[in-house]
Tab-separated table of C-alpha atoms in Angstrom:
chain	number	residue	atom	x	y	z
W	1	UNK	CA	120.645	213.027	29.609
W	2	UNK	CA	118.654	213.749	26.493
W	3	UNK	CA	114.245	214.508	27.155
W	4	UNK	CA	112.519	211.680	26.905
W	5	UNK	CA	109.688	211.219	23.587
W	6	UNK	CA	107.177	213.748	24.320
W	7	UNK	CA	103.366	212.134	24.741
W	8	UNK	CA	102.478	214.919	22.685
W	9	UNK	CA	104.496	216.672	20.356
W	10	UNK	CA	102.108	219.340	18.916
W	11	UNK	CA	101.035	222.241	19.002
W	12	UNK	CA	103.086	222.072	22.476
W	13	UNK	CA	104.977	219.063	24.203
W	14	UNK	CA	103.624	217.337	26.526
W	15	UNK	CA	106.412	215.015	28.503
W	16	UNK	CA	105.249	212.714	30.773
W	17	UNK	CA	107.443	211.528	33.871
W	18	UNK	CA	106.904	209.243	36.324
W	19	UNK	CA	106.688	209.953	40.385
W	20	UNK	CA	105.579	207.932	43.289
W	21	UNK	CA	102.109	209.117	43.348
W	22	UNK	CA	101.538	209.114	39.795
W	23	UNK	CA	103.272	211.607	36.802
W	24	UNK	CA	103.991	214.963	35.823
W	25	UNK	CA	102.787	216.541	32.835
W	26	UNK	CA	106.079	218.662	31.587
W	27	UNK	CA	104.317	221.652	29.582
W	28	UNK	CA	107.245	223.832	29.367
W	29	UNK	CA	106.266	224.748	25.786
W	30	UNK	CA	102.502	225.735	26.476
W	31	UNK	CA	104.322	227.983	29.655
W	32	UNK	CA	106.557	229.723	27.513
W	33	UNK	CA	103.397	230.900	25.123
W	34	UNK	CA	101.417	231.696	28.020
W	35	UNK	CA	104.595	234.244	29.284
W	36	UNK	CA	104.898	235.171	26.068
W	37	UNK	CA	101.472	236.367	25.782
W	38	UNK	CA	101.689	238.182	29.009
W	39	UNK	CA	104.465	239.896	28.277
W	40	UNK	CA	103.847	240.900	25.392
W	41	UNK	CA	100.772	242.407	27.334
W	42	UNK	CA	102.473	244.273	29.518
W	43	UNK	CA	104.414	246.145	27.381
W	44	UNK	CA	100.914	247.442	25.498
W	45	UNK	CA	100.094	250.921	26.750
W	46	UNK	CA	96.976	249.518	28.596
W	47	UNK	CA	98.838	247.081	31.190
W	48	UNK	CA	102.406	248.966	31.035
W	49	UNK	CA	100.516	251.753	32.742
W	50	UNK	CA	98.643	249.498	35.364
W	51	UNK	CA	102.036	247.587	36.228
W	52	UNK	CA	103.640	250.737	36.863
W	53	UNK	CA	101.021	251.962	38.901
W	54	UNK	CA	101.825	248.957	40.957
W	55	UNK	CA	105.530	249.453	41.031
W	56	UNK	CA	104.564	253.340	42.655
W	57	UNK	CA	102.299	252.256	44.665
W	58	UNK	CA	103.059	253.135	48.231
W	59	UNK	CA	103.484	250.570	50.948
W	60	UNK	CA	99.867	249.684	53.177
W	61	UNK	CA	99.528	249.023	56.414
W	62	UNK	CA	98.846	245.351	56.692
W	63	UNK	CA	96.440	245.254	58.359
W	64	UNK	CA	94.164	247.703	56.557
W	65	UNK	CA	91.354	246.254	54.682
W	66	UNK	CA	91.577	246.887	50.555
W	67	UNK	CA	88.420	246.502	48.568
W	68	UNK	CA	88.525	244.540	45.577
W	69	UNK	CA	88.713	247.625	43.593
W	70	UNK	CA	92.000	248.417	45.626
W	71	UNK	CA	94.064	245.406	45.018
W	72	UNK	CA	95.564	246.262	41.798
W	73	UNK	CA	97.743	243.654	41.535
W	74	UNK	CA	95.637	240.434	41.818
W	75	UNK	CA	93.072	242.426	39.502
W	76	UNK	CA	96.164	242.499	36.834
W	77	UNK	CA	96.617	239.270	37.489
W	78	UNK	CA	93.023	238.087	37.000
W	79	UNK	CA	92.919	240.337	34.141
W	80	UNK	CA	96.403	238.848	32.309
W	81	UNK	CA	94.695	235.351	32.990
W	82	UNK	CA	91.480	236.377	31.332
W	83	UNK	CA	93.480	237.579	28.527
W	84	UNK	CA	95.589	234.731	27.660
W	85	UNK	CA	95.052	231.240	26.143
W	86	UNK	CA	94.603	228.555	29.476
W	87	UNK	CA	93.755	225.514	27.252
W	88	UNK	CA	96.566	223.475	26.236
W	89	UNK	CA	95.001	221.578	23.108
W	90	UNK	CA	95.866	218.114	22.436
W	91	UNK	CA	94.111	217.103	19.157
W	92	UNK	CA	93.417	213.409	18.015
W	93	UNK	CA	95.329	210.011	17.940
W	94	UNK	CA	97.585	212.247	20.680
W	95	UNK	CA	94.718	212.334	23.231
W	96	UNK	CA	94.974	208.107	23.585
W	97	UNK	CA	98.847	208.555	23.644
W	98	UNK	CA	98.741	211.098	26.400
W	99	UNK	CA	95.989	208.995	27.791
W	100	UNK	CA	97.872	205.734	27.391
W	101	UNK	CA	101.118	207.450	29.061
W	102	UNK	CA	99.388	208.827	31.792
W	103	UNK	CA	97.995	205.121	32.542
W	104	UNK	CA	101.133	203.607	32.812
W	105	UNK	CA	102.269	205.856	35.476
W	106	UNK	CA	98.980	205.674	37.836
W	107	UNK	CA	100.055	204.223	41.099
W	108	UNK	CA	98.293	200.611	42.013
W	109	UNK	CA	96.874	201.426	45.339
W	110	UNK	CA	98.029	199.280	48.095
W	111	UNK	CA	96.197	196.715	49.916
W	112	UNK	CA	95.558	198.524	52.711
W	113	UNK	CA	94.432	201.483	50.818
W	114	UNK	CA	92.086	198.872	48.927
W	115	UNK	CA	90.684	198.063	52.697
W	116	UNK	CA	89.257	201.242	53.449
W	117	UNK	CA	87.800	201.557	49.996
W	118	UNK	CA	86.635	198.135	49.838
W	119	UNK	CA	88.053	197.311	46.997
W	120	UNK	CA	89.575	193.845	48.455
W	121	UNK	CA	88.680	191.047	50.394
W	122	UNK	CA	88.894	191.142	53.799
């Protein structure tokens, strides 16, 4: 079965599916820059030697308490975050298409949800 028209088609897809509770945003495209980017990271000298500093790292006791200076990897994760792009632009006429899309996937809330919310007539 072929992808449906994206809701944005530049400078990254953007499908749009519908699901019970409202859509997904498919962003494979901005996901493969972002790994891109990170790998391409990691194999600069700065995080190559950081990641394996992780991979020798011995095993901890579990139930020893790490400073924040200790946890090496969530700091090379919070670093590789900080390094790469997080914003998926979407420029234009393609802002009301996404915007359009997204509104014909949002859920009508049900009567009874409209109850508590007071939304409808009791």
């Amino acid at each position: 079965m072929p992808k449906p028209t994206p809701a944005v088609d530049g400078p990254f897809r953007i499908y749009v599916e519908q699901i019970p509770t409202g859509a997904t945003l498919d962003v494979e495209a901005f996901v493969e820059h972002v790994v891109h980017d990170v790998v391409e990271a990691l194999l600069s000298d700065e995080y190559a030697d950081r990641l394996d500093e992780i991979a020798e790292a011995r095993p901890t006791d579990p139930h020893e308490v790490q400073r924040p200076g200790d946890l090496r990897f969530e700091s090379l994760v919070a670093d590789l975050v900080a390094l790469v792009d997080t914003k998926m632009p979407v420029y234009g006429w393609q802002v009301l298409r996404l915007a359009n899309r997204l509104l014909m996937h949002t859920p009508s809330p049900s009567i009874s949800q409209q109850r508590v919310e007071g939304g409808a007539a009791a």
